[in-house]
PDB file of C-alpha atoms in Angstrom:
ATOM      1  CA  MET Q   1      27.561   7.772   2.224  1.00  0.00           C
ATOM      2  CA  ASP Q   2      25.635   9.243   5.168  1.00  0.00           C
ATOM      3  CA  GLY Q   3      22.384   9.924   3.308  1.00  0.00           C
ATOM      4  CA  ARG Q   4      19.633   7.321   3.119  1.00  0.00           C
ATOM      5  CA  LEU Q   5      19.684   6.944  -0.659  1.00  0.00           C
ATOM      6  CA  PRO Q   6      23.457   6.294  -0.929  1.00  0.00           C
ATOM      7  CA  ARG Q   7      23.299   3.939   2.043  1.00  0.00           C
ATOM      8  CA  ALA Q   8      20.422   2.034   0.440  1.00  0.00           C
ATOM      9  CA  CYS Q   9      22.383   1.720  -2.815  1.00  0.00           C
ATOM     10  CA  ALA Q  10      25.374   0.371  -0.899  1.00  0.00           C
ATOM     11  CA  SER Q  11      23.205  -2.023   1.119  1.00  0.00           C
ATOM     12  CA  LEU Q  12      21.639  -3.522  -2.009  1.00  0.00           C
ATOM     13  CA  ARG Q  13      24.732  -3.099  -4.218  1.00  0.00           C
ATOM     14  CA  VAL Q  14      22.818  -1.265  -6.934  1.00  0.00           C
ATOM     15  CA  ALA Q  15      23.501   1.925  -8.872  1.00  0.00           C
ATOM     16  CA  PRO Q  16      21.490   5.038  -7.918  1.00  0.00           C
ATOM     17  CA  THR Q  17      19.606   4.808 -11.221  1.00  0.00           C
ATOM     18  CA  ASP Q  18      18.440   1.300 -10.268  1.00  0.00           C
ATOM     19  CA  LEU Q  19      17.449   2.043  -6.666  1.00  0.00           C
ATOM     20  CA  LEU Q  20      13.758   2.699  -7.297  1.00  0.00           C
ATOM     21  CA  ASP Q  21      13.428  -0.593  -9.196  1.00  0.00           C
ATOM     22  CA  ALA Q  22      15.160  -2.371  -6.309  1.00  0.00           C
ATOM     23  CA  MET Q  23      12.750  -0.768  -3.829  1.00  0.00           C
ATOM     24  CA  CYS Q  24       9.849  -2.048  -5.922  1.00  0.00           C
ATOM     25  CA  ALA Q  25      11.306  -5.574  -5.898  1.00  0.00           C
ATOM     26  CA  LEU Q  26      11.757  -5.453  -2.124  1.00  0.00           C
ATOM     27  CA  SER Q  27       8.167  -4.358  -1.590  1.00  0.00           C
ATOM     28  CA  GLY Q  28       6.795  -6.875  -4.090  1.00  0.00           C
ATOM     29  CA  ARG Q  29       5.681  -4.331  -6.677  1.00  0.00           C
ATOM     30  CA  PRO Q  30       6.497  -4.296 -10.387  1.00  0.00           C
ATOM     31  CA  SER Q  31       8.757  -1.476 -11.517  1.00  0.00           C
ATOM     32  CA  PRO Q  32       6.941   1.369 -13.298  1.00  0.00           C
ATOM     33  CA  PRO Q  33       7.930   2.222 -16.876  1.00  0.00           C
ATOM     34  CA  SER Q  34      11.009   4.402 -17.239  1.00  0.00           C
ATOM     35  CA  GLY Q  35      10.814   8.107 -17.964  1.00  0.00           C
ATOM     36  CA  SER Q  36       8.190  10.469 -16.580  1.00  0.00           C
ATOM     37  CA  HIS Q  37       5.564   7.815 -15.873  1.00  0.00           C
ATOM     38  CA  PRO Q  38       3.075   8.962 -13.166  1.00  0.00           C
ATOM     39  CA  VAL Q  39       3.805   5.950 -10.939  1.00  0.00           C
ATOM     40  CA  ARG Q  40       7.547   6.555 -11.143  1.00  0.00           C
ATOM     41  CA  ARG Q  41       7.054  10.228 -10.287  1.00  0.00           C
ATOM     42  CA  VAL Q  42       4.970   9.386  -7.214  1.00  0.00           C
ATOM     43  CA  TYR Q  43       7.443   6.725  -6.083  1.00  0.00           C
ATOM     44  CA  ASP Q  44      10.322   9.160  -6.508  1.00  0.00           C
ATOM     45  CA  GLN Q  45       8.476  11.730  -4.366  1.00  0.00           C
ATOM     46  CA  VAL Q  46       7.984   9.180  -1.590  1.00  0.00           C
ATOM     47  CA  LEU Q  47      11.627   8.044  -1.611  1.00  0.00           C
ATOM     48  CA  HIS Q  48      12.936  11.601  -1.501  1.00  0.00           C
ATOM     49  CA  THR Q  49      10.535  12.441   1.339  1.00  0.00           C
ATOM     50  CA  VAL Q  50      11.960   9.552   3.377  1.00  0.00           C
ATOM     51  CA  ALA Q  51      15.516  10.380   2.299  1.00  0.00           C
ATOM     52  CA  SER Q  52      15.206  13.749   4.029  1.00  0.00           C
ATOM     53  CA  LEU Q  53      14.704  12.054   7.417  1.00  0.00           C
ATOM     54  CA  PRO Q  54      17.823  11.795   9.630  1.00  0.00           C
ATOM     55  CA  LEU Q  55      19.142   8.325  10.308  1.00  0.00           C
ATOM     56  CA  GLY Q  56      17.905   6.709  13.489  1.00  0.00           C
ATOM     57  CA  VAL Q  57      14.733   8.754  13.988  1.00  0.00           C
ATOM     58  CA  LEU Q  58      12.325   6.043  12.741  1.00  0.00           C
ATOM     59  CA  GLN Q  59      12.061   2.270  12.683  1.00  0.00           C
ATOM     60  CA  PRO Q  60      10.802   0.209   9.720  1.00  0.00           C
ATOM     61  CA  GLY Q  61       7.032  -0.021  10.049  1.00  0.00           C
ATOM     62  CA  ASP Q  62       6.622   3.408  11.640  1.00  0.00           C
ATOM     63  CA  VAL Q  63       5.247   5.034   8.482  1.00  0.00           C
ATOM     64  CA  SER Q  64       2.775   2.191   7.890  1.00  0.00           C
ATOM     65  CA  ALA Q  65       1.700   2.404  11.532  1.00  0.00           C
ATOM     66  CA  ALA Q  66       1.130   6.154  11.200  1.00  0.00           C
ATOM     67  CA  THR Q  67      -0.951   5.460   8.085  1.00  0.00           C
ATOM     68  CA  GLU Q  68      -3.141   3.045  10.057  1.00  0.00           C
ATOM     69  CA  VAL Q  69      -3.512   5.570  12.872  1.00  0.00           C
ATOM     70  CA  ARG Q  70      -4.623   8.260  10.409  1.00  0.00           C
ATOM     71  CA  ALA Q  71      -7.057   5.771   8.829  1.00  0.00           C
ATOM     72  CA  GLY Q  72      -8.581   5.043  12.230  1.00  0.00           C
ATOM     73  CA  LEU Q  73      -7.539   1.387  12.124  1.00  0.00           C
ATOM     74  CA  LEU Q  74      -4.937   1.579  14.887  1.00  0.00           C
ATOM     75  CA  ASN Q  75      -4.935   3.264  18.273  1.00  0.00           C
ATOM     76  CA  ALA Q  76      -1.295   3.989  19.050  1.00  0.00           C
ATOM     77  CA  ASP Q  77       1.214   6.765  19.543  1.00  0.00           C
ATOM     78  CA  VAL Q  78       3.556   7.135  16.579  1.00  0.00           C
ATOM     79  CA  PRO Q  79       6.727   9.236  16.281  1.00  0.00           C
ATOM     80  CA  PRO Q  80       5.980  12.732  14.923  1.00  0.00           C
ATOM     81  CA  PRO Q  81       8.327  12.278  11.919  1.00  0.00           C
ATOM     82  CA  SER Q  82       6.357   9.218  10.809  1.00  0.00           C
ATOM     83  CA  ASP Q  83       3.058  11.102  10.986  1.00  0.00           C
ATOM     84  CA  ALA Q  84       4.588  13.999   9.050  1.00  0.00           C
ATOM     85  CA  THR Q  85       5.876  11.575   6.422  1.00  0.00           C
ATOM     86  CA  THR Q  86       2.445   9.989   6.147  1.00  0.00           C
ATOM     87  CA  LEU Q  87       0.891  13.403   5.597  1.00  0.00           C
ATOM     88  CA  CYS Q  88       3.369  14.145   2.790  1.00  0.00           C
ATOM     89  CA  ILE Q  89       2.557  10.798   1.184  1.00  0.00           C
ATOM     90  CA  GLN Q  90      -1.173  11.468   1.352  1.00  0.00           C
ATOM     91  CA  GLN Q  91      -0.724  14.835  -0.312  1.00  0.00           C
ATOM     92  CA  THR Q  92       0.741  13.137  -3.402  1.00  0.00           C
ATOM     93  CA  VAL Q  93      -2.637  11.550  -4.215  1.00  0.00           C
ATOM     94  CA  ASP Q  94      -5.231  13.647  -2.374  1.00  0.00           C
ATOM     95  CA  ASP Q  95      -6.178  15.786  -5.375  1.00  0.00           C
ATOM     96  CA  LEU Q  96      -6.529  12.931  -7.883  1.00  0.00           C
ATOM     97  CA  GLY Q  97      -9.921  12.175  -9.369  1.00  0.00           C
ATOM     98  CA  PRO Q  98     -11.301   8.647  -9.953  1.00  0.00           C
ATOM     99  CA  ALA Q  99      -9.698   8.154 -13.394  1.00  0.00           C
ATOM    100  CA  ASP Q 100      -6.234   9.206 -12.178  1.00  0.00           C
ATOM    101  CA  LEU Q 101      -6.640   7.200  -8.979  1.00  0.00           C
ATOM    102  CA  TRP Q 102      -7.482   4.111 -11.011  1.00  0.00           C
ATOM    103  CA  ALA Q 103      -4.510   4.650 -13.322  1.00  0.00           C
ATOM    104  CA  LEU Q 104      -2.176   4.992 -10.327  1.00  0.00           C
ATOM    105  CA  ALA Q 105      -3.708   1.980  -8.558  1.00  0.00           C
ATOM    106  CA  ARG Q 106      -3.402  -0.144 -11.697  1.00  0.00           C
ATOM    107  CA  GLY Q 107       0.154   1.064 -12.293  1.00  0.00           C
ATOM    108  CA  THR Q 108       1.193   0.086  -8.769  1.00  0.00           C
ATOM    109  CA  ALA Q 109      -0.372  -3.387  -9.216  1.00  0.00           C
ATOM    110  CA  MET Q 110      -2.805  -2.817  -6.364  1.00  0.00           C
ATOM    111  CA  THR Q 111      -3.850  -6.144  -4.850  1.00  0.00           C
ATOM    112  CA  ARG Q 112      -7.105  -7.416  -3.403  1.00  0.00           C
ATOM    113  CA  ASP Q 113      -5.500  -7.239   0.046  1.00  0.00           C
ATOM    114  CA  ASP Q 114      -4.621  -3.565  -0.545  1.00  0.00           C
ATOM    115  CA  LEU Q 115      -8.110  -2.769  -1.778  1.00  0.00           C
ATOM    116  CA  THR Q 116      -9.812  -4.514   1.132  1.00  0.00           C
ATOM    117  CA  TRP Q 117      -7.603  -2.602   3.590  1.00  0.00           C
ATOM    118  CA  GLY Q 118      -8.562   0.688   1.942  1.00  0.00           C
ATOM    119  CA  ALA Q 119     -12.230  -0.269   1.986  1.00  0.00           C
ATOM    120  CA  ALA Q 120     -11.990  -1.148   5.687  1.00  0.00           C
ATOM    121  CA  ALA Q 121     -10.499   2.267   6.425  1.00  0.00           C
ATOM    122  CA  ILE Q 122     -13.499   3.930   4.792  1.00  0.00           C
ATOM    123  CA  VAL Q 123     -16.071   1.653   6.422  1.00  0.00           C
ATOM    124  CA  VAL Q 124     -14.634   2.152   9.906  1.00  0.00           C
ATOM    125  CA  GLN Q 125     -14.087   5.920   9.534  1.00  0.00           C
ATOM    126  CA  GLY Q 126     -12.496   6.346  12.954  1.00  0.00           C
ATOM    127  CA  ARG Q 127     -14.869   3.974  14.795  1.00  0.00           C
ATOM    128  CA  LEU Q 128     -11.998   1.864  16.104  1.00  0.00           C
ATOM    129  CA  GLU Q 129     -13.375   1.906  19.648  1.00  0.00           C
ATOM    130  CA  HIS Q 130     -16.877   0.905  18.511  1.00  0.00           C
ATOM    131  CA  PRO Q 131     -16.547  -1.719  15.750  1.00  0.00           C
ATOM    132  CA  ASP Q 132     -19.593  -3.146  14.026  1.00  0.00           C
ATOM    133  CA  PRO Q 133     -19.734  -6.926  13.444  1.00  0.00           C
ATOM    134  CA  LEU Q 134     -20.726  -6.210   9.844  1.00  0.00           C
ATOM    135  CA  ASP Q 135     -17.706  -3.988   9.109  1.00  0.00           C
ATOM    136  CA  ASP Q 136     -15.715  -6.811   7.480  1.00  0.00           C
ATOM    137  CA  LEU Q 137     -18.604  -7.727   5.209  1.00  0.00           C
ATOM    138  CA  ALA Q 138     -19.160  -4.083   4.279  1.00  0.00           C
ATOM    139  CA  ALA Q 139     -15.464  -3.678   3.447  1.00  0.00           C
ATOM    140  CA  GLN Q 140     -15.496  -6.794   1.246  1.00  0.00           C
ATOM    141  CA  THR Q 141     -18.612  -5.550  -0.539  1.00  0.00           C
ATOM    142  CA  LEU Q 142     -17.051  -2.143  -1.154  1.00  0.00           C
ATOM    143  CA  ALA Q 143     -13.843  -3.740  -2.469  1.00  0.00           C
ATOM    144  CA  ASP Q 144     -15.886  -5.953  -4.826  1.00  0.00           C
ATOM    145  CA  GLU Q 145     -17.770  -2.937  -6.176  1.00  0.00           C
ATOM    146  CA  ILE Q 146     -14.526  -1.064  -6.847  1.00  0.00           C
ATOM    147  CA  ALA Q 147     -13.027  -4.007  -8.728  1.00  0.00           C
ATOM    148  CA  GLU Q 148     -16.163  -4.603 -10.797  1.00  0.00           C
ATOM    149  CA  ARG Q 149     -16.968  -1.008 -11.753  1.00  0.00           C
ATOM    150  CA  THR Q 150     -15.198   1.386 -14.062  1.00  0.00           C
ATOM    151  CA  PRO Q 151     -13.826   4.554 -12.420  1.00  0.00           C
ATOM    152  CA  CYS Q 152     -16.606   6.666 -13.926  1.00  0.00           C
ATOM    153  CA  GLN Q 153     -19.065   4.522 -11.931  1.00  0.00           C
ATOM    154  CA  TRP Q 154     -17.284   5.017  -8.623  1.00  0.00           C
ATOM    155  CA  GLY Q 155     -18.927   7.008  -5.882  1.00  0.00           C
ATOM    156  CA  ARG Q 156     -17.112   8.945  -3.178  1.00  0.00           C
ATOM    157  CA  PRO Q 157     -16.579   5.860  -0.928  1.00  0.00           C
ATOM    158  CA  HIS Q 158     -15.037   3.907  -3.820  1.00  0.00           C
ATOM    159  CA  ALA Q 159     -12.557   6.641  -4.681  1.00  0.00           C
ATOM    160  CA  ASP Q 160     -11.705   7.230  -1.031  1.00  0.00           C
ATOM    161  CA  ALA Q 161     -11.046   3.511  -0.499  1.00  0.00           C
ATOM    162  CA  VAL Q 162      -8.626   3.397  -3.452  1.00  0.00           C
ATOM    163  CA  ARG Q 163      -6.963   6.552  -2.142  1.00  0.00           C
ATOM    164  CA  ALA Q 164      -6.548   4.958   1.296  1.00  0.00           C
ATOM    165  CA  ALA Q 165      -5.089   1.814  -0.268  1.00  0.00           C
ATOM    166  CA  LEU Q 166      -2.575   3.958  -2.155  1.00  0.00           C
ATOM    167  CA  TYR Q 167      -1.588   5.605   1.137  1.00  0.00           C
ATOM    168  CA  ARG Q 168      -0.826   2.166   2.521  1.00  0.00           C
ATOM    169  CA  ASN Q 169       1.181   1.040  -0.532  1.00  0.00           C
ATOM    170  CA  LEU Q 170       3.294   4.182  -0.529  1.00  0.00           C
ATOM    171  CA  ALA Q 171       3.836   3.872   3.225  1.00  0.00           C
ATOM    172  CA  ASP Q 172       5.133   0.331   2.643  1.00  0.00           C
ATOM    173  CA  LEU Q 173       7.597   1.707   0.093  1.00  0.00           C
ATOM    174  CA  ALA Q 174       8.718   4.333   2.616  1.00  0.00           C
ATOM    175  CA  ASP Q 175       9.276   1.677   5.274  1.00  0.00           C
ATOM    176  CA  VAL Q 176      11.323  -0.426   2.857  1.00  0.00           C
ATOM    177  CA  LEU Q 177      13.696   2.483   2.332  1.00  0.00           C
ATOM    178  CA  LEU Q 178      13.901   3.042   6.097  1.00  0.00           C
ATOM    179  CA  GLU Q 179      14.866  -0.593   6.615  1.00  0.00           C
ATOM    180  CA  VAL Q 180      17.379  -0.849   3.789  1.00  0.00           C
ATOM    181  CA  SER Q 181      19.090   2.460   4.502  1.00  0.00           C
ATOM    182  CA  GLU Q 182      19.788   1.447   8.117  1.00  0.00           C
ATOM    183  CA  SER Q 183      20.539  -2.258   7.606  1.00  0.00           C
ATOM    184  CA  THR Q 184      24.012  -3.794   7.548  1.00  0.00           C
ATOM    185  CA  PRO Q 185      23.902  -6.851   5.265  1.00  0.00           C
ATOM    186  CA  THR Q 186      27.009  -8.964   4.771  1.00  0.00           C
ATOM    187  CA  PRO Q 187      27.794  -9.049   1.024  1.00  0.00           C
ATOM    188  CA  LEU Q 188      27.836 -12.660  -0.153  1.00  0.00           C
ATOM    189  CA  ASP Q 189      29.056 -14.168  -3.405  1.00  0.00           C
ATOM    190  CA  TRP Q 190      25.953 -15.756  -4.917  1.00  0.00           C
ATOM    191  CA  THR Q 191      25.747 -18.459  -7.558  1.00  0.00           C
ATOM    192  CA  VAL Q 192      22.546 -19.583  -9.299  1.00  0.00           C
ATOM    193  CA  ASP Q 193      21.393 -23.054 -10.296  1.00  0.00           C
ATOM    194  CA  ASP Q 194      18.088 -24.894 -10.720  1.00  0.00           C
ATOM    195  CA  GLU Q 195      17.661 -25.156  -6.956  1.00  0.00           C
ATOM    196  CA  GLY Q 196      18.022 -21.436  -6.293  1.00  0.00           C
ATOM    197  CA  ARG Q 197      20.710 -18.972  -5.256  1.00  0.00           C
ATOM    198  CA  HIS Q 198      23.593 -20.271  -3.145  1.00  0.00           C
ATOM    199  CA  ALA Q 199      26.242 -18.566  -1.022  1.00  0.00           C
ATOM    200  CA  SER Q 200      28.337 -19.359   2.027  1.00  0.00           C
ATOM    201  CA  ALA Q 201      29.850 -17.496   4.966  1.00  0.00           C
ATOM    202  CA  VAL Q 202      32.388 -18.523   7.607  1.00  0.00           C
ATOM    203  CA  ILE Q 203      31.400 -17.495  11.136  1.00  0.00           C
ATOM    204  CA  GLY Q 204      33.543 -18.545  14.067  1.00  0.00           C
ATOM    205  CA  GLY Q 205      35.355 -21.072  11.898  1.00  0.00           C
ATOM    206  CA  VAL Q 206      32.082 -22.757  10.900  1.00  0.00           C
ATOM    207  CA  VAL Q 207      30.848 -22.709   7.304  1.00  0.00           C
ATOM    208  CA  HIS Q 208      27.266 -21.556   6.937  1.00  0.00           C
ATOM    209  CA  GLY Q 209      25.533 -22.398   3.683  1.00  0.00           C
ATOM    210  CA  VAL Q 210      22.863 -19.963   2.512  1.00  0.00           C
ATOM    211  CA  LEU Q 211      20.091 -20.814   0.057  1.00  0.00           C
ATOM    212  CA  VAL Q 212      17.483 -18.496  -1.452  1.00  0.00           C
ATOM    213  CA  GLN Q 213      14.753 -20.348  -3.331  1.00  0.00           C
ATOM    214  CA  ARG Q 214      11.187 -20.100  -4.551  1.00  0.00           C
ATOM    215  CA  ALA Q 215       8.535 -20.930  -1.991  1.00  0.00           C
ATOM    216  CA  GLY Q 216       5.597 -21.250  -4.381  1.00  0.00           C
ATOM    217  CA  ASN Q 217       3.089 -18.810  -5.771  1.00  0.00           C
ATOM    218  CA  ALA Q 218       1.883 -15.927  -3.659  1.00  0.00           C
ATOM    219  CA  PRO Q 219      -1.699 -16.089  -2.297  1.00  0.00           C
ATOM    220  CA  SER Q 220      -4.509 -14.849  -4.535  1.00  0.00           C
ATOM    221  CA  ALA Q 221      -5.071 -11.926  -2.150  1.00  0.00           C
ATOM    222  CA  VAL Q 222      -1.797 -10.392  -3.330  1.00  0.00           C
ATOM    223  CA  GLN Q 223      -2.525 -10.776  -7.028  1.00  0.00           C
ATOM    224  CA  PRO Q 224      -3.218  -7.491  -8.880  1.00  0.00           C
ATOM    225  CA  VAL Q 225      -6.861  -6.463  -9.003  1.00  0.00           C
ATOM    226  CA  TRP Q 226      -6.455  -4.982 -12.491  1.00  0.00           C
ATOM    227  CA  HIS Q 227      -4.329  -6.289 -15.339  1.00  0.00           C
ATOM    228  CA  HIS Q 228      -0.736  -5.122 -15.206  1.00  0.00           C
ATOM    229  CA  PRO Q 229       1.513  -5.612 -18.256  1.00  0.00           C
ATOM    230  CA  SER Q 230       4.575  -6.573 -16.224  1.00  0.00           C
ATOM    231  CA  PRO Q 231       5.091 -10.319 -15.624  1.00  0.00           C
ATOM    232  CA  LEU Q 232       6.357  -9.337 -12.174  1.00  0.00           C
ATOM    233  CA  ALA Q 233       2.813  -8.282 -11.380  1.00  0.00           C
ATOM    234  CA  VAL Q 234       2.111 -11.993 -10.763  1.00  0.00           C
ATOM    235  CA  PRO Q 235       4.159 -12.424  -7.583  1.00  0.00           C
ATOM    236  CA  THR Q 236       6.135 -15.450  -6.490  1.00  0.00           C
ATOM    237  CA  ALA Q 237       7.012 -16.115  -2.862  1.00  0.00           C
ATOM    238  CA  TRP Q 238      10.668 -16.640  -1.885  1.00  0.00           C
ATOM    239  CA  GLN Q 239      12.428 -17.887   1.232  1.00  0.00           C
ATOM    240  CA  TRP Q 240      15.939 -18.209   2.632  1.00  0.00           C
ATOM    241  CA  ARG Q 241      17.576 -20.952   4.651  1.00  0.00           C
ATOM    242  CA  ILE Q 242      20.914 -21.019   6.479  1.00  0.00           C
ATOM    243  CA  VAL Q 243      22.580 -24.341   7.326  1.00  0.00           C
ATOM    244  CA  SER Q 244      25.685 -24.570   9.524  1.00  0.00           C
ATOM    245  CA  GLY Q 245      28.358 -27.265   9.433  1.00  0.00           C
ATOM    246  CA  ALA Q 246      29.184 -29.836   6.807  1.00  0.00           C
ATOM    247  CA  ALA Q 247      26.485 -32.193   8.068  1.00  0.00           C
ATOM    248  CA  GLY Q 248      23.874 -29.457   8.299  1.00  0.00           C
ATOM    249  CA  ARG Q 249      23.502 -29.944  12.033  1.00  0.00           C
ATOM    250  CA  ALA Q 250      21.599 -26.699  12.524  1.00  0.00           C
ATOM    251  CA  SER Q 251      19.416 -24.735  10.157  1.00  0.00           C
ATOM    252  CA  HIS Q 252      17.067 -21.822  10.144  1.00  0.00           C
ATOM    253  CA  GLY Q 253      14.891 -20.245   7.478  1.00  0.00           C
ATOM    254  CA  ARG Q 254      12.393 -17.518   6.927  1.00  0.00           C
ATOM    255  CA  GLY Q 255       9.825 -16.495   4.347  1.00  0.00           C
ATOM    256  CA  PRO Q 256       7.839 -15.754   2.369  1.00  0.00           C
ATOM    257  CA  PHE Q 257       9.425 -12.725   0.734  1.00  0.00           C
ATOM    258  CA  PRO Q 258       7.959 -11.005  -2.333  1.00  0.00           C
ATOM    259  CA  SER Q 259      11.106 -11.302  -4.484  1.00  0.00           C
ATOM    260  CA  ALA Q 260      14.473 -13.000  -4.742  1.00  0.00           C
ATOM    261  CA  LEU Q 261      16.162  -9.679  -3.979  1.00  0.00           C
ATOM    262  CA  ALA Q 262      14.140  -9.274  -0.770  1.00  0.00           C
ATOM    263  CA  ALA Q 263      15.016 -12.811   0.353  1.00  0.00           C
ATOM    264  CA  ARG Q 264      18.695 -12.311  -0.521  1.00  0.00           C
ATOM    265  CA  HIS Q 265      18.875  -9.040   1.376  1.00  0.00           C
ATOM    266  CA  ALA Q 266      17.169 -10.582   4.416  1.00  0.00           C
ATOM    267  CA  ALA Q 267      19.549 -13.553   4.335  1.00  0.00           C
ATOM    268  CA  GLU Q 268      22.593 -11.274   4.225  1.00  0.00           C
ATOM    269  CA  CYS Q 269      21.210  -9.307   7.182  1.00  0.00           C
ATOM    270  CA  ALA Q 270      20.705 -12.600   9.041  1.00  0.00           C
ATOM    271  CA  ILE Q 271      24.357 -13.514   8.427  1.00  0.00           C
ATOM    272  CA  THR Q 272      25.364 -10.155   9.908  1.00  0.00           C
ATOM    273  CA  ALA Q 273      23.232 -10.847  12.983  1.00  0.00           C
ATOM    274  CA  LEU Q 274      24.718 -14.335  13.364  1.00  0.00           C
ATOM    275  CA  ALA Q 275      28.285 -13.008  13.110  1.00  0.00           C
ATOM    276  CA  ALA Q 276      27.517 -10.339  15.720  1.00  0.00           C
ATOM    277  CA  GLY Q 277      25.983 -12.889  18.095  1.00  0.00           C
ATOM    278  CA  ARG Q 278      22.578 -11.232  18.020  1.00  0.00           C
ATOM    279  CA  CYS Q 279      20.884 -14.516  17.067  1.00  0.00           C
ATOM    280  CA  SER Q 280      21.680 -18.185  16.620  1.00  0.00           C
ATOM    281  CA  LEU Q 281      20.524 -21.111  14.528  1.00  0.00           C
TER     282      LEU Q 281
END
């Protein structure tokens, strides 16, 4: 149980064959089709790259930060393992042409937010210290062109922007595995009704009620740019709330999360933190 993949399975209480789908749910992405689908192959490569990292060497967010540093959007020192992981992720898509890039972007349910981030990385091109006031407008224009044109009409900047956005998406997936494989959620017994998912935990003799519920539709910026056949490609925001005591004297909540699984996992981690005295309501 020392490896990242077994620890992640235990943390989420899923079978190894279901781990990739769980990672997609946690990161707010639809699961790719089963079998040898290109998206599933790329996701598997990313997860196994992260799985090779020893426990404790990186924090969640380190791979995404390294991706921003490489894109010239962040000026910061990042741990060498995170930069090496980012390089491995980039190599999975570096040789793809426009048609394959588009297929991968569509299959990962790339959002407008993703595309705009990738466009910004291309517009800035390492000019972090000397930004141009028109950079945001240029990035929006480039993102619009990518969404409106077919891949055969893309120029080099369009393809590079999609490639950069894919780097970011895959880095997010890597960071999700980092977080889950090193988290210590408290397993709760959940029940489901029209209000949401309910559970309870006793901490210090006090009953804490836990609720995971929908928090509305996700913003349009996180809707897929291109049609995706999965209904999960239209994301819903979720949140959790913990109430202590019979009268609900104290409560705390957090959200939005991209899926019910993500909110449930976060709530169980919050219960662990409460029991350990690392936080309070």
